[in-house]
XYZ file of C-alpha atoms in Angstrom:
181
model
C 91.038 98.003 95.434
C 88.895 97.953 98.603
C 85.034 97.020 98.514
C 83.432 98.158 101.663
C 80.236 95.884 101.528
C 82.109 92.775 101.298
C 85.024 93.991 102.982
C 87.173 92.478 100.242
C 90.695 93.744 99.346
C 91.530 93.274 95.587
C 94.670 93.639 93.827
C 95.821 93.552 90.340
C 99.525 93.739 89.362
C 100.361 96.897 87.116
C 103.208 97.537 84.827
C 103.545 101.110 85.511
C 101.471 103.949 86.899
C 100.354 105.389 83.576
C 96.819 106.356 83.022
C 95.919 103.466 80.577
C 97.566 100.806 82.823
C 95.515 102.169 85.870
C 92.352 102.299 83.782
C 93.055 98.559 82.770
C 93.522 97.362 86.290
C 90.598 99.340 87.559
C 88.431 98.155 84.667
C 89.245 94.591 85.535
C 88.629 94.886 89.177
C 85.431 96.832 88.552
C 83.836 93.763 86.166
C 85.028 91.425 88.679
C 82.793 93.229 91.368
C 79.845 93.711 89.097
C 80.093 90.072 88.069
C 79.685 89.054 91.738
C 76.521 91.439 92.277
C 78.555 94.295 94.009
C 78.191 97.394 91.420
C 80.175 100.207 92.944
C 78.410 103.398 93.306
C 80.986 105.627 95.150
C 84.730 105.346 94.608
C 87.102 107.101 96.729
C 90.397 107.878 94.906
C 93.721 109.149 95.478
C 94.284 112.885 95.017
C 96.591 111.899 91.772
C 93.829 110.564 90.003
C 94.018 110.688 86.095
C 91.383 111.941 83.712
C 91.254 108.642 82.034
C 90.258 107.064 85.276
C 87.751 109.781 86.023
C 86.131 109.292 82.317
C 85.830 105.569 83.011
C 84.141 106.209 86.333
C 81.803 108.862 84.683
C 80.958 106.476 81.817
C 80.064 103.594 84.408
C 77.961 106.095 86.435
C 80.188 105.757 89.695
C 80.499 108.867 92.003
C 84.086 109.460 92.962
C 85.702 111.621 95.497
C 89.310 112.455 95.956
C 90.821 111.959 99.326
C 93.366 114.699 100.573
C 97.041 113.658 100.320
C 98.570 112.200 103.595
C 95.298 111.464 104.883
C 95.530 107.687 105.650
C 94.193 107.535 109.370
C 90.501 107.931 108.635
C 90.407 106.306 104.924
C 89.395 102.972 105.143
C 90.630 102.129 101.759
C 94.167 103.212 102.775
C 93.990 100.864 105.807
C 92.885 98.027 103.561
C 95.798 98.689 101.289
C 98.211 98.654 104.358
C 96.813 95.530 105.425
C 97.225 93.902 101.935
C 100.843 95.124 101.539
C 101.701 93.835 105.004
C 100.174 90.395 104.067
C 102.030 90.329 100.646
C 105.261 91.241 102.002
C 105.008 88.543 104.880
C 104.506 86.050 101.831
C 107.401 87.074 100.019
C 109.443 86.755 103.013
C 108.352 83.166 103.336
C 109.267 82.239 99.758
C 112.150 79.905 99.277
C 115.690 81.996 98.979
C 116.159 80.772 95.544
C 112.665 81.778 94.441
C 113.073 83.966 91.402
C 111.681 87.523 92.537
C 110.878 88.572 89.021
C 107.933 86.207 89.686
C 106.374 88.234 92.272
C 103.209 89.307 90.659
C 102.363 85.521 90.101
C 102.069 85.369 93.841
C 99.490 88.385 93.939
C 96.158 85.901 93.148
C 97.197 83.631 96.464
C 97.709 86.843 98.533
C 94.249 88.053 97.692
C 92.653 84.588 98.486
C 94.441 84.325 101.678
C 93.896 88.077 103.259
C 90.149 87.571 102.114
C 89.636 84.271 103.609
C 90.713 85.889 107.046
C 88.335 89.070 106.684
C 84.863 88.990 107.820
C 82.363 90.135 105.368
C 80.086 93.073 106.485
C 77.068 92.136 104.290
C 76.660 88.649 106.081
C 79.131 88.244 109.201
C 79.150 84.551 108.932
C 80.781 84.774 105.889
C 84.478 85.542 104.872
C 85.066 88.439 102.263
C 86.209 85.907 100.023
C 82.937 83.547 100.576
C 80.778 86.660 100.067
C 82.268 87.254 96.515
C 83.063 83.881 95.387
C 81.412 80.987 97.595
C 82.874 78.847 100.116
C 86.574 77.943 99.382
C 87.256 74.086 99.477
C 90.331 73.282 100.807
C 90.112 69.754 99.624
C 89.335 70.508 96.120
C 91.949 73.181 95.808
C 94.949 73.025 98.636
C 97.173 75.960 99.374
C 100.713 75.739 99.932
C 102.936 78.429 101.348
C 103.698 80.922 98.358
C 107.131 80.529 96.505
C 108.298 77.114 97.792
C 110.331 74.795 95.673
C 108.283 72.085 94.089
C 108.991 68.911 92.109
C 106.440 68.665 89.197
C 105.465 65.184 87.636
C 106.266 65.123 84.032
C 104.067 62.911 82.004
C 105.946 59.837 80.161
C 105.179 61.444 76.574
C 106.916 64.580 77.676
C 110.340 62.928 78.835
C 112.960 60.902 77.418
C 112.812 57.283 78.390
C 115.593 57.375 80.975
C 115.034 61.088 82.217
C 113.700 61.751 85.670
C 110.093 61.653 86.183
C 110.070 65.424 87.501
C 111.163 68.893 87.213
C 111.876 71.581 89.609
C 109.568 74.494 89.939
C 107.917 76.907 92.089
C 104.414 77.113 93.608
C 102.874 80.236 92.623
C 99.335 79.564 93.874
C 96.092 77.494 93.440
C 94.816 76.458 90.379
C 91.125 77.349 90.742
C 89.727 75.772 87.685
C 91.474 72.093 88.183
C 91.135 69.429 90.734
C 94.005 69.615 93.074
């Protein structure tokens, strides 16, 4: 999803392209924008939009327009989708060679964060698209690492055997926004 005013690109992994799953993802992103004071009034949709999604937009009083097929050049949403896909694929290419690719969907939140930190808001050009929606990002509070790198996670003494190693192998899949470091 692309919000023109904030210049923000949002993404939500979907299990399949069925109407209920597309409505679920659209509802989640719609509520995200509304909670941040950016209520969509017009939504441009792909020409293969389901009736369930149209009904959802009617219920929320959002006007919609269907974009003609293969008309990517003039459609800002299609350009934003291409930008996000390129950014996400670059992140996937930087993962550890042993990273389990079935966890790709866990990398989406960090990709959304990093792509929007690089984009300038249209409402306030002094802010990033991320800052427009979520406030300034504090790199000291929430450090970032490359997605999909191998990590060693400390295991608390109560959760390990007395002579066991103090860490477990794992994968970095993104920042923990609600925790300090």
